[in-house]
mmCIF file of C-alpha atoms and ligand atoms in Angstrom:
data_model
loop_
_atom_site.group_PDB
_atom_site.id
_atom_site.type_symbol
_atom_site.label_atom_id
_atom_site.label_comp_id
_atom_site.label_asym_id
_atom_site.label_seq_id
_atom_site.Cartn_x
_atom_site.Cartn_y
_atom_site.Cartn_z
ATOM 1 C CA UNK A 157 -16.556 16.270 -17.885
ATOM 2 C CA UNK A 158 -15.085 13.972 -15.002
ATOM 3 C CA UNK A 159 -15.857 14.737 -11.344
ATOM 4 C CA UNK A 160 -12.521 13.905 -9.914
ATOM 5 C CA UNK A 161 -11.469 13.446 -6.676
ATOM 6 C CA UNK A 162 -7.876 13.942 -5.169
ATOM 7 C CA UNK A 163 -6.956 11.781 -2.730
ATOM 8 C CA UNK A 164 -3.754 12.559 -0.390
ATOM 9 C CA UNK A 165 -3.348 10.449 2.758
ATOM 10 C CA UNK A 166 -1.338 13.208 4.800
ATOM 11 C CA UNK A 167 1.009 11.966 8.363
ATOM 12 C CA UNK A 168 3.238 14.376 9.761
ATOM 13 C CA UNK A 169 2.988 16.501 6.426
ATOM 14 C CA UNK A 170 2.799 20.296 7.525
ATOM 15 C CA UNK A 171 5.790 21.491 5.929
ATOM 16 C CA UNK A 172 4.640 20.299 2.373
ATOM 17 C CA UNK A 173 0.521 20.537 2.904
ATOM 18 C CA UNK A 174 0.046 24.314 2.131
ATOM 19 C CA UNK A 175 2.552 23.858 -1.118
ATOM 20 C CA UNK A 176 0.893 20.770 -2.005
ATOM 21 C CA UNK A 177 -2.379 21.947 -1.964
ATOM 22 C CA UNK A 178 -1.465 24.720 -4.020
ATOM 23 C CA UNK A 179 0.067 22.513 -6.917
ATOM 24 C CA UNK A 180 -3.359 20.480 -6.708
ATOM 25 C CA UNK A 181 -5.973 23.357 -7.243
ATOM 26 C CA UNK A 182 -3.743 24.481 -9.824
ATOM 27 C CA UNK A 183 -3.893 21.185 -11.496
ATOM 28 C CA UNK A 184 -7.284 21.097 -11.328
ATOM 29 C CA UNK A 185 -7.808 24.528 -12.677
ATOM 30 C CA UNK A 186 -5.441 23.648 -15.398
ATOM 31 C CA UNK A 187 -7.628 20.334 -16.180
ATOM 32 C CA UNK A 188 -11.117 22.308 -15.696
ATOM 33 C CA UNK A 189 -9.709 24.780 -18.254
ATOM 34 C CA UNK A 190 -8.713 22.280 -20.820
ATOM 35 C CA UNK A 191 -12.961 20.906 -20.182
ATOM 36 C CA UNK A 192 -12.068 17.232 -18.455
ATOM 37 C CA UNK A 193 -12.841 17.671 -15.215
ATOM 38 C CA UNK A 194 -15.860 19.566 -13.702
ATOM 39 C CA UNK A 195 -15.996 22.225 -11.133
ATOM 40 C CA UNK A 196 -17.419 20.609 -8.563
ATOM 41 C CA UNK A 197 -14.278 17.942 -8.341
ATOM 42 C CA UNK A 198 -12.253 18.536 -4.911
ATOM 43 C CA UNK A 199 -9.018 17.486 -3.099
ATOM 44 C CA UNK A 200 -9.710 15.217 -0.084
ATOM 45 C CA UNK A 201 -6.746 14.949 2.404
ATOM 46 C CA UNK A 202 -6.761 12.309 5.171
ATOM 47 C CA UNK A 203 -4.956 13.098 7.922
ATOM 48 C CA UNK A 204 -3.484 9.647 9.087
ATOM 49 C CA UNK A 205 -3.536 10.764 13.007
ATOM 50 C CA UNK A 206 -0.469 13.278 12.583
ATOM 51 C CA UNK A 207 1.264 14.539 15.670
ATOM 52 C CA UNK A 208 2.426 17.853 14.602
ATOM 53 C CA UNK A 209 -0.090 20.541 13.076
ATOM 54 C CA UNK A 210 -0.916 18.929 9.963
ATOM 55 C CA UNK A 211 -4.472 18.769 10.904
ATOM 56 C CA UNK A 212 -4.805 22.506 11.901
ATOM 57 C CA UNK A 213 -3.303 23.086 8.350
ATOM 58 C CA UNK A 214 -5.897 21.349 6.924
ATOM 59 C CA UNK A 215 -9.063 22.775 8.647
ATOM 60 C CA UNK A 216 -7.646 26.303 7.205
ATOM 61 C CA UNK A 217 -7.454 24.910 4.061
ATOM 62 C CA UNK A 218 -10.628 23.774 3.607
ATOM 63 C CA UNK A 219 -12.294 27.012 3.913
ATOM 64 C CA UNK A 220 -11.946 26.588 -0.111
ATOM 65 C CA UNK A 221 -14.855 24.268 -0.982
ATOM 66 C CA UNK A 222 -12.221 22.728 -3.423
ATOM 67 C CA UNK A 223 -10.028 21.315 0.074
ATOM 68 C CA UNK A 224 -11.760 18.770 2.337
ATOM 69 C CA UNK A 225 -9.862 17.179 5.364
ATOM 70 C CA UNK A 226 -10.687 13.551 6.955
ATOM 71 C CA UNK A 227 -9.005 13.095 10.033
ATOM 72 C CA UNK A 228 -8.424 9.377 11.237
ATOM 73 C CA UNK A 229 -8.746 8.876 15.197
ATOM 74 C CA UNK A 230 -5.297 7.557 15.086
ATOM 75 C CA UNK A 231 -2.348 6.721 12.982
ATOM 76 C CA UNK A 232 -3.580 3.629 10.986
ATOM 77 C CA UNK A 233 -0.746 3.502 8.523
ATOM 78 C CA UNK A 234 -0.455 4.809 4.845
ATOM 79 C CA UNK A 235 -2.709 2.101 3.114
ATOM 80 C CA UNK A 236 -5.823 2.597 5.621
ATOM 81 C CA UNK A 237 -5.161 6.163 5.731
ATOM 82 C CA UNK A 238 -5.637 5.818 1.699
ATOM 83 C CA UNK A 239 -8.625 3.217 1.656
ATOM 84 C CA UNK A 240 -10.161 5.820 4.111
ATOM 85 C CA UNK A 241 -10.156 8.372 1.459
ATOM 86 C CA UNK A 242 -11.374 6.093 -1.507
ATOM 87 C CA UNK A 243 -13.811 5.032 0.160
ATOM 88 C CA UNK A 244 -15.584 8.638 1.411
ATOM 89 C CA UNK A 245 -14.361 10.816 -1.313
ATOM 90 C CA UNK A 246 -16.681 11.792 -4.153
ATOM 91 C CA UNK A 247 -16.215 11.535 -7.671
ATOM 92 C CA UNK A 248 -16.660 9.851 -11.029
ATOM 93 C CA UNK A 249 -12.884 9.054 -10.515
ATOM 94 C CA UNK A 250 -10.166 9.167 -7.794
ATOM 95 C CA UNK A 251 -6.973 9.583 -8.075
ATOM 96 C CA UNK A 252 -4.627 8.649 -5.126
ATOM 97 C CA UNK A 253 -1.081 10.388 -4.386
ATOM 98 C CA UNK A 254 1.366 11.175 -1.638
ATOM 99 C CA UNK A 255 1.355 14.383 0.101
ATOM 100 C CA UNK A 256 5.097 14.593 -0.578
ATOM 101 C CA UNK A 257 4.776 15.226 -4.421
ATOM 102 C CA UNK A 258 6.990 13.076 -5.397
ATOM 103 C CA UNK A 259 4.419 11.519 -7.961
ATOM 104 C CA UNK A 260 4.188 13.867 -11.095
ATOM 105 C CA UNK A 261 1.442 15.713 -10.717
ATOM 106 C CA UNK A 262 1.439 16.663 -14.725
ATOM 107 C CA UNK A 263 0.466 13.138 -15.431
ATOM 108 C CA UNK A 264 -3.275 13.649 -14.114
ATOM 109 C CA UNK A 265 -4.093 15.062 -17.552
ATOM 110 C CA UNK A 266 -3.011 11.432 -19.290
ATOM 111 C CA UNK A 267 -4.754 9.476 -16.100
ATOM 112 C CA UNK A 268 -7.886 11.202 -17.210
ATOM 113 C CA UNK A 269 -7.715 10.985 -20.778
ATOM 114 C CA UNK A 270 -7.248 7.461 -20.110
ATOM 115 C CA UNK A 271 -9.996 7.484 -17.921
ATOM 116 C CA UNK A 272 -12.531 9.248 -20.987
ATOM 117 C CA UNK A 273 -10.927 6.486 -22.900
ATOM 118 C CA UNK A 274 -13.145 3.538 -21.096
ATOM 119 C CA UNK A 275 -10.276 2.693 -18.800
ATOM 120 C CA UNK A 276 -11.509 1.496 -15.200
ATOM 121 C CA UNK A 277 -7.602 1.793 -13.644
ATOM 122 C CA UNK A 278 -4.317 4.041 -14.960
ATOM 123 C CA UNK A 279 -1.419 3.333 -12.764
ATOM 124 C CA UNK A 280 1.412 5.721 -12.151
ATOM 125 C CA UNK A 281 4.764 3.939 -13.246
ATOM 126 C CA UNK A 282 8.100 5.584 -12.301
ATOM 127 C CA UNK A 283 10.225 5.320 -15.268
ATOM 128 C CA UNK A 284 13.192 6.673 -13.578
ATOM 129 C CA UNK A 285 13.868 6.166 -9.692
ATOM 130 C CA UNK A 286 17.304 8.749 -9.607
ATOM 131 C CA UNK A 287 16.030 11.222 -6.991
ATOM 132 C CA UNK A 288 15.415 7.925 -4.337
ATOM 133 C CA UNK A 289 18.201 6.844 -2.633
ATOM 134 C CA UNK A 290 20.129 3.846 -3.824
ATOM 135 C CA UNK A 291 19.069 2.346 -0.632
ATOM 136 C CA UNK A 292 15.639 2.999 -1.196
ATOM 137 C CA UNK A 293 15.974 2.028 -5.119
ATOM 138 C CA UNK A 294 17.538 -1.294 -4.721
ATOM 139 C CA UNK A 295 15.097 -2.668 -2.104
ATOM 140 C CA UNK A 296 12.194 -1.388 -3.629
ATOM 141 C CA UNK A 297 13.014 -2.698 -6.995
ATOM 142 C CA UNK A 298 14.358 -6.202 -5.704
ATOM 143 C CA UNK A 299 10.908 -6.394 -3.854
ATOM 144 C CA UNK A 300 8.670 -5.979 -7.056
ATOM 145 C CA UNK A 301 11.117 -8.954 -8.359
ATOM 146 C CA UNK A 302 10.279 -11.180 -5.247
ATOM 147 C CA UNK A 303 6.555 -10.323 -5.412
ATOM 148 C CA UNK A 304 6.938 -11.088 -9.106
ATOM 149 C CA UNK A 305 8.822 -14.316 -8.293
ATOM 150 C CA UNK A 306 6.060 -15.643 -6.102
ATOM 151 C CA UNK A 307 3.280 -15.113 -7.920
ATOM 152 C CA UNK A 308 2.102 -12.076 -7.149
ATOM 153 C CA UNK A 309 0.468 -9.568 -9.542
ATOM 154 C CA UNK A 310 1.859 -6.369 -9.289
ATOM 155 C CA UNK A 311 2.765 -3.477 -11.588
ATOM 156 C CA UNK A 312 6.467 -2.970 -11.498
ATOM 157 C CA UNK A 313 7.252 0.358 -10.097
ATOM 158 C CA UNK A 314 3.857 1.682 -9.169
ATOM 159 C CA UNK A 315 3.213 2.473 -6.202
ATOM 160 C CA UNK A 316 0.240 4.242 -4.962
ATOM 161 C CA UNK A 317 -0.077 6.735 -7.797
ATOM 162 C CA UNK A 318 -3.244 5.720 -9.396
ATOM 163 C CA UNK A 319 -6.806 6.343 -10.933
ATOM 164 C CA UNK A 320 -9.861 4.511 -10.222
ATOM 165 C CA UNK A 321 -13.119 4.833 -11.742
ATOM 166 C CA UNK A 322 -15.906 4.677 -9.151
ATOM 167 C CA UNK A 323 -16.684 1.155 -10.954
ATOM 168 C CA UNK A 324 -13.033 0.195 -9.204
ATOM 169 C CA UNK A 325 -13.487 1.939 -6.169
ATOM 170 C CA UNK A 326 -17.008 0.202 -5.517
ATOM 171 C CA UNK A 327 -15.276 -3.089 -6.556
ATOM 172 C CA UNK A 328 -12.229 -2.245 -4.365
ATOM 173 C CA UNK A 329 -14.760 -1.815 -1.298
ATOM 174 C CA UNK A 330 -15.881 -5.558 -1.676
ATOM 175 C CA UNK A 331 -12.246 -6.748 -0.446
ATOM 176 C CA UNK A 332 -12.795 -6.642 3.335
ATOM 177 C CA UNK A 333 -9.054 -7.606 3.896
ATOM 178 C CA UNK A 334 -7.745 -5.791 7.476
ATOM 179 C CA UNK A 335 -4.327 -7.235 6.063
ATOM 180 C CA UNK A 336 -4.259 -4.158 3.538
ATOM 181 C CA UNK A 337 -1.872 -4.469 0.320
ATOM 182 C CA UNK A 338 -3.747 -2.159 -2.271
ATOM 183 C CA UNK A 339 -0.821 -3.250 -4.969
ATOM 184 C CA UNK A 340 -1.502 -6.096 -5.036
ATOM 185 C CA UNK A 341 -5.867 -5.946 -4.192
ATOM 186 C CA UNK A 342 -6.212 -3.731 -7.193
ATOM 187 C CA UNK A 343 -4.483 -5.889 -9.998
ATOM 188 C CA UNK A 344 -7.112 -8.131 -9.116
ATOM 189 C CA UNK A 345 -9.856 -6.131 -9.540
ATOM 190 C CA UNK A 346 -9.289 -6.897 -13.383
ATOM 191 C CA UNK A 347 -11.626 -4.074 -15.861
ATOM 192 C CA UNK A 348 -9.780 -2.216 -18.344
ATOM 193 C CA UNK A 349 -6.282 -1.064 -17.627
ATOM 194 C CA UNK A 350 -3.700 1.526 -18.235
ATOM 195 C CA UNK A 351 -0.468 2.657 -17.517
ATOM 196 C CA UNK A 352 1.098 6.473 -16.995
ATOM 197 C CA UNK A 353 4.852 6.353 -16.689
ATOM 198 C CA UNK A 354 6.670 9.388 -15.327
ATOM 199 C CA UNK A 355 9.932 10.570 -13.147
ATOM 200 C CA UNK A 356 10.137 10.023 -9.673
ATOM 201 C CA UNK A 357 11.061 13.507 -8.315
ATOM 202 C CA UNK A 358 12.088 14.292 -4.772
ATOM 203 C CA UNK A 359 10.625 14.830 -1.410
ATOM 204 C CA UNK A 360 9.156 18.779 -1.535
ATOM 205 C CA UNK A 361 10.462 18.898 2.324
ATOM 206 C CA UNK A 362 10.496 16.890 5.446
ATOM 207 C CA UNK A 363 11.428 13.015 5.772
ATOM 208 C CA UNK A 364 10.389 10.522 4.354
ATOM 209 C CA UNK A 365 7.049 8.971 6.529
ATOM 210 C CA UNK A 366 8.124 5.126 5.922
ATOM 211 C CA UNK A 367 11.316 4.256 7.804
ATOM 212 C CA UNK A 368 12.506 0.784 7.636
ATOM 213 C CA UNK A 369 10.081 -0.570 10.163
ATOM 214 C CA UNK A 370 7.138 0.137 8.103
ATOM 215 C CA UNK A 371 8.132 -0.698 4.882
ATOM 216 C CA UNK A 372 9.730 -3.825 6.065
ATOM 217 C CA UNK A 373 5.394 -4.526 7.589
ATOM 218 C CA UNK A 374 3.993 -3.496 3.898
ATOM 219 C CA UNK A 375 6.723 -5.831 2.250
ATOM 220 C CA UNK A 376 5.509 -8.819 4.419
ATOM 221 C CA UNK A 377 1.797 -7.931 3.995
ATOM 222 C CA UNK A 378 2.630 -8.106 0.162
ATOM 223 C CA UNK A 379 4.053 -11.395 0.510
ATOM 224 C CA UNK A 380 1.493 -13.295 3.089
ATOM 225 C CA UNK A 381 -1.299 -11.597 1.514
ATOM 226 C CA UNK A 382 -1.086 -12.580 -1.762
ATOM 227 C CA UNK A 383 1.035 -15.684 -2.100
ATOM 228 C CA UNK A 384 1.518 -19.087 -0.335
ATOM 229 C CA UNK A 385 4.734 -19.891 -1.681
ATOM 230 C CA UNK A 386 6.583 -19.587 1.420
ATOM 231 C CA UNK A 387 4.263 -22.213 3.017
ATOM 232 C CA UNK A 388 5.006 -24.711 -0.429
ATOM 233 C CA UNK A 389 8.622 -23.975 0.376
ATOM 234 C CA UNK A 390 8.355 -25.204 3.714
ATOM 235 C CA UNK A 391 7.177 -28.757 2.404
ATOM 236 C CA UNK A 392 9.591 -28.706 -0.504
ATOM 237 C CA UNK A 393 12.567 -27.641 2.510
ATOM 238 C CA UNK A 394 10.995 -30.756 4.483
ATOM 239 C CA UNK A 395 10.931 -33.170 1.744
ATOM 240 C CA UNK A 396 14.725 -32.261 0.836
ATOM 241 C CA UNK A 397 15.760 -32.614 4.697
ATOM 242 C CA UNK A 398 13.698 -35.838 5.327
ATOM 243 C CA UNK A 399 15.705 -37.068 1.663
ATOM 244 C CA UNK A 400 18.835 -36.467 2.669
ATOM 245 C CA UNK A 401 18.372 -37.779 6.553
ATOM 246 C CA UNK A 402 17.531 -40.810 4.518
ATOM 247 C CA UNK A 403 20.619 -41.069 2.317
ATOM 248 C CA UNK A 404 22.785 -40.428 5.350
ATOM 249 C CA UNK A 405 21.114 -43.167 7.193
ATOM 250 C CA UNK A 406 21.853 -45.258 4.134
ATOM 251 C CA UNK A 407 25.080 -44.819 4.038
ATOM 252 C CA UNK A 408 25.605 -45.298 7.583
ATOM 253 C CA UNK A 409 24.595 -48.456 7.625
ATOM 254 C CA UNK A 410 26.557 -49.311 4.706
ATOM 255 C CA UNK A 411 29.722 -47.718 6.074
ATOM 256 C CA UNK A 412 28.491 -49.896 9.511
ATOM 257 C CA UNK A 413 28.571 -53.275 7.374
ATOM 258 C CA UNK A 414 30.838 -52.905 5.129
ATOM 259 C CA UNK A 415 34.080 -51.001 6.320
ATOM 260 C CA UNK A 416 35.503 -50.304 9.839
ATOM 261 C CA UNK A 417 35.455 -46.492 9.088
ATOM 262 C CA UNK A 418 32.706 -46.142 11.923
ATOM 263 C CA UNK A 419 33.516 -44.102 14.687
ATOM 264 C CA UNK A 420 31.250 -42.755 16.741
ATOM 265 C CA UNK A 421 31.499 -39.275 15.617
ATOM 266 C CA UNK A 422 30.706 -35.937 17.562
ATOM 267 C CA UNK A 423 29.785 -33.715 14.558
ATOM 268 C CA UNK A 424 27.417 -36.201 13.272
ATOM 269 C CA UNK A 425 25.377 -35.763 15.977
ATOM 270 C CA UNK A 426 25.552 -32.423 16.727
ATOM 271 C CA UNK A 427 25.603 -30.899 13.639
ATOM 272 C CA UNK A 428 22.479 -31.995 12.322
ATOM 273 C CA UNK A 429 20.954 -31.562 15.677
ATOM 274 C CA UNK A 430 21.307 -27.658 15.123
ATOM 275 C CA UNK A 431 20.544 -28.100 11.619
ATOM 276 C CA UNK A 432 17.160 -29.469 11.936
ATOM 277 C CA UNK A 433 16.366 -27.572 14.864
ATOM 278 C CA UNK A 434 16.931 -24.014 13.018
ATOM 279 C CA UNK A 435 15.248 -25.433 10.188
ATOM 280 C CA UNK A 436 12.449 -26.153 12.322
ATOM 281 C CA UNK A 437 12.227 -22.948 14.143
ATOM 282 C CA UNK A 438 12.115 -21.022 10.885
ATOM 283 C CA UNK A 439 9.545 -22.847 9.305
ATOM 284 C CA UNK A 440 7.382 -22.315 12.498
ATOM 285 C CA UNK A 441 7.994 -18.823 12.057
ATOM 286 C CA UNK A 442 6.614 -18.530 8.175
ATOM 287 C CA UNK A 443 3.574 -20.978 9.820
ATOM 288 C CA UNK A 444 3.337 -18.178 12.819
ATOM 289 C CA UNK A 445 3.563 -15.173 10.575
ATOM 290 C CA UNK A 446 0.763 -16.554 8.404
ATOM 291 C CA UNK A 447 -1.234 -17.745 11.735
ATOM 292 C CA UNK A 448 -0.967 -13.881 12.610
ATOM 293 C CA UNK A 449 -2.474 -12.467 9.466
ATOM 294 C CA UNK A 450 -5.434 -15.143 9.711
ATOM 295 C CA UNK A 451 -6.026 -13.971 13.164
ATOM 296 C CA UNK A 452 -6.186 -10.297 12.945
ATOM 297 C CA UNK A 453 -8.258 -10.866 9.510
ATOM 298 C CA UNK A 454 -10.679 -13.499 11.621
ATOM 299 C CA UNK A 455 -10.862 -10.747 14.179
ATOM 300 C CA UNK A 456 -12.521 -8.422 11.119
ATOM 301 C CA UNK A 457 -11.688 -4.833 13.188
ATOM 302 C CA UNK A 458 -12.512 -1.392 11.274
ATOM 303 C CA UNK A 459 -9.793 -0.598 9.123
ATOM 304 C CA UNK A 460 -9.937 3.131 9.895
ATOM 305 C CA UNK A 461 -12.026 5.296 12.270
ATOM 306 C CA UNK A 462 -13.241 8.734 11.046
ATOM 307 C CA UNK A 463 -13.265 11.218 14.094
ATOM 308 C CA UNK A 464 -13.635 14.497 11.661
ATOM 309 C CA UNK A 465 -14.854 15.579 8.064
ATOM 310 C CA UNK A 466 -14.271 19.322 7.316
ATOM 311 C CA UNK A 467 -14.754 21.251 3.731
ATOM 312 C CA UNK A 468 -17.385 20.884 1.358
ATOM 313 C CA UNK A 469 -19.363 22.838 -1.244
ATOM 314 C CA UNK A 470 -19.955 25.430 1.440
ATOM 315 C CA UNK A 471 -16.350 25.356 3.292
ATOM 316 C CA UNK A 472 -18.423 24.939 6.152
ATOM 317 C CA UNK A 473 -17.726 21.784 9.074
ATOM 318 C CA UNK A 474 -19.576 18.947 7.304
ATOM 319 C CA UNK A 475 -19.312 16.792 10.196
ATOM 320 C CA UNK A 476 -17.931 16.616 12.911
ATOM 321 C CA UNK A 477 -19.273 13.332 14.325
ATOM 322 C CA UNK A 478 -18.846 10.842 17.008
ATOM 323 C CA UNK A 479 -16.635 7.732 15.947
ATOM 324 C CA UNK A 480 -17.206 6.100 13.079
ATOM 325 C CA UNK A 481 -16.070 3.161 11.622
ATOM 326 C CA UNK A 482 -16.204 1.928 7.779
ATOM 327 C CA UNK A 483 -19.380 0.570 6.544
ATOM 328 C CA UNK A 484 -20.267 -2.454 5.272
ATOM 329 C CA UNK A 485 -18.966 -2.817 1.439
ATOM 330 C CA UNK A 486 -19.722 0.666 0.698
ATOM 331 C CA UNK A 487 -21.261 1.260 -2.539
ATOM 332 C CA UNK A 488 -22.134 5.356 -3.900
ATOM 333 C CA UNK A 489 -24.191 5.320 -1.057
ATOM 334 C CA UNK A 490 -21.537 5.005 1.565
ATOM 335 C CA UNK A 491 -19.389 7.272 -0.009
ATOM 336 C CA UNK A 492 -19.645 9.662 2.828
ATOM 337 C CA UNK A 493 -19.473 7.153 5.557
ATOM 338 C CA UNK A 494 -19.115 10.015 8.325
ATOM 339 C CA UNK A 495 -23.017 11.592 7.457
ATOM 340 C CA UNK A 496 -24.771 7.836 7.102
HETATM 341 N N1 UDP B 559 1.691 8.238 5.269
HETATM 342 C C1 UDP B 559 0.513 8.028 5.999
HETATM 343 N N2 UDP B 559 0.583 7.314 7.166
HETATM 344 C C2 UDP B 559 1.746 6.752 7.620
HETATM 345 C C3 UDP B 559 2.920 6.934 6.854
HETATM 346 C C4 UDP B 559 2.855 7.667 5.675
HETATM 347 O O1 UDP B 559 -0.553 8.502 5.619
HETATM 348 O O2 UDP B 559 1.724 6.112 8.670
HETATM 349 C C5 UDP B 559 1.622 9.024 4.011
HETATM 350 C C6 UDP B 559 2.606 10.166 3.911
HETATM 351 O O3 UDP B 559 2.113 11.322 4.523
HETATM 352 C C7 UDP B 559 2.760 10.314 2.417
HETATM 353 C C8 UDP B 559 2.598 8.900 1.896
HETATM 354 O O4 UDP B 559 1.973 8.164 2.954
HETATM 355 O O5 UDP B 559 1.736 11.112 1.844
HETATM 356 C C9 UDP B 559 3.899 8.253 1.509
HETATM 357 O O6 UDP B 559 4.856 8.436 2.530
HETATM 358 P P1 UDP B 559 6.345 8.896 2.234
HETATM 359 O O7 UDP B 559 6.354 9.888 1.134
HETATM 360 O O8 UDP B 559 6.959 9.327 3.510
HETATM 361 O O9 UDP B 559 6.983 7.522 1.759
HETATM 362 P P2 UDP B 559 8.192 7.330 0.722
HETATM 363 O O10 UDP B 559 7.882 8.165 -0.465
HETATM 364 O O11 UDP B 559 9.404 7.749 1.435
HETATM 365 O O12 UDP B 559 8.130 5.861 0.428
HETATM 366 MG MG1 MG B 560 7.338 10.025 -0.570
#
């Protein structure tokens, strides 16, 4: 039998947390019951600094020594809040999911099977993407086909729905990246692989917890952190410019020689002026953005900050300890960061 644990990185979540734990002890009754997971596996939500009583919601919660709660210091953003989780939860597997349920939760079963089956990593795939909204669908799915288009290795349509042995997880601790992109981290991990697909239901309440802003940040942390195309297509744009400067110039001179055709012209000047000096600006701005990700990654800050672990076998306050951050790359005996 697996010990599995359930990891939900939870921000602003209190109208779906109570529901949501529900549908997970029920999943893992129904998976105890069918002998693949043990008794002793749990649900481990991270509370991702929420502002409303998400937290409170938790610490009630884990009076059932099946619930634990992690709370961040401060909102540290949905892949943080998650590596926070992976990396103190315990377990012979963890699986990761939203708090929203939009993931099928049915699909465990076939993530664990997989798992019995000598498989290191099952990703979630959505096979169908109806109940997002075309907004939502297009951009999402366009961005899989960018990442694609530049190299990166990702799983189309997977998001953060996933299983990882504790093999993974320990592997997953080595990548000290601050720049976080799990998508595209774990593909690298490499071990044996498997895919789940399933249908992408809706939101069980509330809003949606990545408005524009923040997805527009993962998308470029996808991008930056895993490919240097932009920066070849910077020389490639420079070559091209410098080419046809070169031709013009040409032909200049020829036209200077050979005909009276020219005049002195106006746009010549100007136009290319602007040209070359938006060109310019932009490809300082793809140097700057990758500048920016070398510096905060140089800098090497904590990912995450526990301030509070609550549940356990006894559904007593594990911890309640003084800051901590992330340890160094945490193998099984990091897993509980907070106690160390
Ligand atoms: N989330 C988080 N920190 C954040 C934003 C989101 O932990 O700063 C969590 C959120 O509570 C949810 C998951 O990340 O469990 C995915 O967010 P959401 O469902 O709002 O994203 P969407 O499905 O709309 O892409
Ligand atoms: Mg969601």
């Amino acid at each position: 039998m697996v010990r599995l644990g359930i990891v939900v990185p939870c921000y602003n979540e209190q109208d779906v947390l109570e529901e949501t734990a529900r549908r997970l002890i029920a999943q893992l009754e129904r998976l105890h019951a069918k002998g693949l997971v043990d008794a002793s596996s749990a649900v481990y939500f991270v509370d991702d600094g929420s502002r409303d009583g998400s937290w409170e919601i938790i610490q009630r919660l884990a009076a059932d020594p099946r619930l634990r709660g992690i709370r961040l210091s401060r909102n540290r953003g949905h892949q943080n809040a998650l590596l926070a989780g992976l990396m103190n939860a315990e377990g012979d597997a963890l699986i990761s999911v939203d708090a929203d349920l939009q993931d099928d939760l049915n699909v465990m079963e076939d993530m664990v099977r997989l798992y019995l089956d000598g498989h290191d990593v099952v990703y979630g795939v959505r096979s169908d993407r109806t109940a997002d909204r075309p907004f939502k669908r297009l951009t999402a799915e366009s961005y899989y086909r960018l990442l694609r288009a530049l190299g990166v290795e990702v799983v189309f349509n997977h998001a953060d729905y996933r299983l990882l042995s504790r093999r993974a997880v320990t592997a997953l601790a080595s990548y000290r990246e601050v720049n976080l992109f799990l998508r595209g981290i774990i593909p690298q991990l490499g071990f044996r692989t498997a895919t789940v697909t399933y249908v992408r239901g809706e939101r069980l309440a509330g809003e949606s917890k990545y408005p524009l802003r923040k997805m527009l940040s993962l998308a470029v942390e996808g991008v930056i952190s895993f490919s240097a195309a932009p920066l070849r297509a910077i020389t490639a744009l420079g070559f091209l410019v410098c080419f046809g400067s070169f031709a013009m110039a040409a032909w200049a001179l020829l036209a200077r020689l050979f005909t009276d055709a020219a005049l002195p012209g106006w746009a010549s000047t100007v136009v290319p002026m602007y040209f070359l000096g938006g060109v310019q600006l932009l490809c300082l701005g793809v140097l700057g953005e990758y500048l920016a990700k070398i510096y905060m990654e140089v800098k090497g800050r904590p990912r995450y900050l526990i301030d509070t672990v609550v549940g356990g076998p006894n559904g007593n306050l594990v911890a309640s300890a003084a800051p901590c951050a992330e340890q160094g790359a945490a193998g099984p005996t990091t897993s509980r960061a907070v106690t160390d």
